[in-house]
Coordinates of C-alpha atoms and ligand atoms in Angstrom, one line a residue:
M291 CA 87.6 139.4 143.6
D292 CA 89.1 140.1 140.2
F293 CA 85.9 140.9 138.2
N294 CA 85.6 143.1 135.2
D295 CA 82.2 144.7 135.0
S296 CA 80.0 142.5 132.8
D297 CA 77.4 143.3 130.2
S298 CA 74.2 141.5 130.1
I299 CA 72.8 141.0 126.6
G300 CA 70.2 143.7 127.2
T301 CA 72.7 146.4 128.3
I302 CA 75.4 146.3 125.7
T303 CA 77.0 149.8 125.2
G304 CA 79.7 150.4 122.6
P305 CA 83.2 148.8 122.6
R306 CA 85.9 150.5 124.7
A307 CA 89.5 150.9 123.6
E308 CA 90.6 147.9 125.7
D309 CA 87.9 145.8 124.0
H310 CA 89.8 145.9 120.7
L311 CA 92.0 143.0 119.8
P312 CA 95.7 143.9 120.2
D313 CA 97.4 144.5 116.8
T314 CA 100.0 141.9 117.7
A315 CA 97.4 139.1 118.0
T316 CA 97.9 136.5 115.2
A317 CA 96.1 133.5 116.5
A318 CA 92.7 133.0 118.3
V319 CA 91.5 129.9 119.9
K320 CA 88.0 129.0 121.2
I321 CA 87.9 127.5 124.7
V322 CA 84.8 126.4 126.6
I323 CA 84.4 126.6 130.3
V324 CA 82.0 123.8 131.3
G325 CA 80.6 122.1 134.4
G326 CA 77.5 121.3 136.3
F327 CA 75.1 123.8 137.9
G328 CA 76.7 126.5 140.1
V329 CA 80.3 125.3 139.9
G330 CA 81.7 128.7 139.1
K331 CA 81.8 129.0 135.3
T332 CA 80.5 132.5 135.1
T333 CA 82.7 133.5 138.0
M334 CA 85.7 132.2 136.1
V335 CA 84.9 134.0 132.8
R336 CA 84.3 137.2 134.7
A337 CA 87.5 136.9 136.7
V338 CA 89.8 136.2 133.8
S339 CA 88.4 138.2 131.0
E340 CA 90.3 141.3 129.9
I341 CA 87.3 142.7 128.1
R342 CA 83.9 143.3 129.7
P343 CA 82.5 139.8 129.7
L344 CA 79.1 139.1 128.3
T345 CA 76.8 137.2 130.5
T346 CA 73.3 135.9 130.2
E347 CA 72.3 135.4 133.8
E348 CA 68.7 135.4 134.9
T349 CA 67.4 135.6 138.4
M350 CA 66.6 132.2 139.9
T351 CA 62.9 132.0 140.8
Q352 CA 60.6 129.9 142.8
A353 CA 60.0 127.9 139.6
G354 CA 63.4 126.4 139.9
I355 CA 62.7 124.8 143.3
G356 CA 62.8 121.1 143.1
V357 CA 64.3 121.4 139.5
D358 CA 67.5 123.2 140.2
D359 CA 69.9 121.4 142.5
N360 CA 71.4 124.3 144.4
Y361 CA 73.0 122.4 147.2
G362 CA 76.4 124.0 148.0
S363 CA 75.3 127.2 146.2
E364 CA 72.3 128.1 148.3
T365 CA 73.2 131.8 148.2
K366 CA 73.2 131.9 144.4
T367 CA 70.6 134.1 143.0
A368 CA 71.3 134.0 139.2
T369 CA 72.0 131.3 136.7
T370 CA 73.3 131.3 133.1
V371 CA 70.6 130.7 130.6
A372 CA 72.6 130.9 127.4
M373 CA 76.3 131.6 127.6
D374 CA 79.2 133.6 129.1
F375 CA 81.7 135.2 126.8
G376 CA 85.1 136.7 127.5
R377 CA 88.6 137.1 126.1
I378 CA 92.1 136.7 127.4
S379 CA 95.5 137.2 125.7
I380 CA 97.8 134.4 126.8
T381 CA 100.8 136.0 124.9
E382 CA 101.0 139.0 122.6
Q383 CA 100.2 136.7 119.7
L384 CA 97.7 134.2 121.2
V385 CA 94.2 135.2 122.2
L386 CA 91.7 132.8 123.8
Y387 CA 88.0 133.4 123.4
L388 CA 86.2 131.9 126.4
F389 CA 82.7 130.5 126.2
G390 CA 81.0 129.6 129.5
T391 CA 78.1 127.1 129.2
P392 CA 74.9 127.1 131.1
G393 CA 75.1 124.5 134.0
Q394 CA 71.4 123.6 134.3
E395 CA 70.5 120.5 132.2
R396 CA 67.5 122.1 130.7
F397 CA 69.8 124.5 128.8
W398 CA 72.3 121.8 127.7
F399 CA 70.8 121.7 124.2
L400 CA 72.8 125.0 123.7
W401 CA 76.0 123.1 124.0
N402 CA 76.1 122.0 120.4
G403 CA 76.6 125.6 119.2
L404 CA 78.9 126.5 122.0
F405 CA 81.3 123.6 121.2
E406 CA 81.4 124.3 117.5
G407 CA 85.1 124.9 116.7
A408 CA 86.3 124.7 120.3
L409 CA 89.8 123.4 120.7
G410 CA 89.4 122.3 124.3
A411 CA 87.5 122.8 127.6
V412 CA 88.1 123.5 131.3
V413 CA 85.8 121.4 133.4
L414 CA 85.1 123.1 136.7
I415 CA 84.1 120.9 139.5
D416 CA 82.8 121.3 143.1
T417 CA 83.9 118.5 145.3
R418 CA 80.8 118.8 147.4
R419 CA 78.8 117.8 144.3
L420 CA 81.0 115.6 142.1
E421 CA 78.0 113.9 140.6
V422 CA 76.9 117.1 138.7
S423 CA 80.1 116.6 136.7
F424 CA 79.6 113.0 135.6
D425 CA 77.4 113.8 132.6
V426 CA 79.4 116.8 131.7
I427 CA 82.6 114.8 131.4
G428 CA 80.7 112.0 129.5
R429 CA 79.5 114.5 126.9
L430 CA 82.9 115.9 126.4
E431 CA 84.3 112.4 125.9
E432 CA 81.5 111.6 123.4
R433 CA 82.4 114.7 121.4
G434 CA 86.1 114.1 121.6
V435 CA 86.8 117.5 123.1
P436 CA 90.1 117.5 125.0
F437 CA 89.7 118.8 128.6
V438 CA 91.4 119.4 131.9
I439 CA 89.7 119.4 135.3
A440 CA 89.9 122.5 137.5
V441 CA 88.7 121.8 141.1
N442 CA 87.1 125.1 142.2
D443 CA 88.1 126.0 145.7
F444 CA 84.9 126.4 147.7
P445 CA 85.6 127.0 151.4
D446 CA 83.7 124.0 152.9
A447 CA 84.4 121.6 150.0
P448 CA 86.2 118.4 150.8
C449 CA 89.8 118.1 149.6
Y450 CA 90.4 114.7 148.0
P451 CA 93.8 113.4 146.8
V452 CA 94.2 113.7 143.0
G453 CA 94.2 109.9 142.6
E454 CA 90.9 109.5 144.4
L455 CA 89.3 112.3 142.3
R456 CA 90.7 110.7 139.1
A457 CA 89.1 107.4 140.2
A458 CA 85.8 109.0 141.2
L459 CA 85.5 110.8 137.9
D460 CA 86.8 107.8 136.0
L461 CA 89.5 109.8 134.2
S462 CA 92.5 108.4 132.5
E463 CA 96.0 109.2 133.8
D464 CA 96.8 111.8 131.2
I465 CA 94.0 114.2 132.0
P466 CA 95.4 117.1 134.1
I467 CA 93.7 117.9 137.4
V468 CA 94.4 121.3 139.0
N469 CA 93.1 123.3 141.9
C470 CA 91.8 126.8 141.3
D471 CA 89.8 129.7 142.8
A472 CA 87.5 130.8 140.0
R473 CA 87.2 134.2 141.6
Q474 CA 90.9 134.9 141.2
R475 CA 92.3 136.1 137.8
A476 CA 95.7 134.5 138.3
S477 CA 94.3 131.2 139.4
S478 CA 91.8 131.0 136.6
R479 CA 94.5 131.9 134.1
D480 CA 96.7 129.1 135.5
A481 CA 93.9 126.6 134.8
L482 CA 93.6 127.9 131.2
M483 CA 97.4 127.6 130.8
T484 CA 97.2 124.0 132.0
L485 CA 94.7 123.4 129.2
M486 CA 96.9 125.1 126.6
H487 CA 99.9 123.0 127.7
F488 CA 97.7 119.8 127.6
L489 CA 96.5 120.7 124.1
H490 CA 100.1 121.3 123.0
S491 CA 101.2 118.0 124.5
L492 CA 98.5 116.2 122.4
T493 CA 99.9 117.6 119.2
R494 CA 103.2 116.0 120.0
T495 CA 101.7 112.6 121.1
P496 CA 102.1 110.0 118.3
A497 CA 98.7 108.6 117.3
Ligands
GTP209 N1 84.1 130.5 147.8 C1 84.0 130.5 146.5 N2 82.8 130.8 145.9 C2 82.8 130.7 144.5 C3 83.9 130.3 143.7 N3 83.5 130.3 142.4 C4 82.2 130.7 142.4 N4 81.8 130.9 143.7 C5 80.4 131.3 144.0 O1 79.6 130.2 143.7 C6 78.4 130.7 143.1 C7 78.1 130.1 141.7 O2 79.0 130.7 140.8 P1 78.6 130.9 139.3 O3 79.8 131.5 138.6 O4 77.3 131.6 139.1 O5 78.4 129.4 138.8 P2 78.0 128.9 137.4 O6 78.7 127.6 137.2 O7 78.2 129.9 136.3 O8 76.4 128.6 137.6 P3 75.3 128.2 136.4 O9 75.5 129.1 135.3 O10 74.0 128.5 137.2 O11 75.5 126.8 136.1 C8 78.4 132.2 143.1 O12 77.7 132.7 144.2 C9 79.9 132.5 143.2 O13 80.2 133.7 143.9 C10 85.1 130.0 144.4 O14 86.1 129.7 143.8 N5 85.1 130.1 145.8
MG210 MG1 76.9 130.6 135.0

């Protein structure tokens, strides 16, 4: 797996040389990684970030039984309770700041702050649990945040043709749908590049 070590909020040490923004960077864009519970958002931010990502994961407890839907991620022991944060330079000039949202609905009130100023979103989905994505997509549409869909490659997840997925998620033809493995840096970077190309295409589309 392509993980940088991550800091939890309680264990921040000082910045390292590689944490500093490159001198060549001239533009920074805020991107949100969003999706239902356990679809791989923290995994993606960790895999792709060139700085030590910041995570706010807490151990899942007995209290979550019956509240947290962990079907498909039964071995998961921690969940995001506030946000993930990472950074990736797409070119020498362009830097993306990545914000991963909490997946559990009881923390969705935090989304308002996380979406402030965001240019776009990557929606991660798990095809074993498509239904956890419905509300997420609905909320993005309500807010008018442009997004692409990244189908996270879980080993036993059914593989649907893109047309079927588009219909099941009720997405318009222009929304890109790509496969990815959130654990792999290159694959996660490709999903982010798809979003950047999509955002660029929107600026050229006549209103
Ligand atoms: N096989 C496989 N496992 C993955 C992949 N992405 C994530 N996982 C695993 O799935 C589990 C859930 O991943 P997380 O990154 O914690 O998911 P999350 O969306 O941040 O979860 P919440 O913050 O609780 O909503 C972890 O055990 C990961 O190791 C993937 O692409 N393939
Ligand atoms: Mg998480």
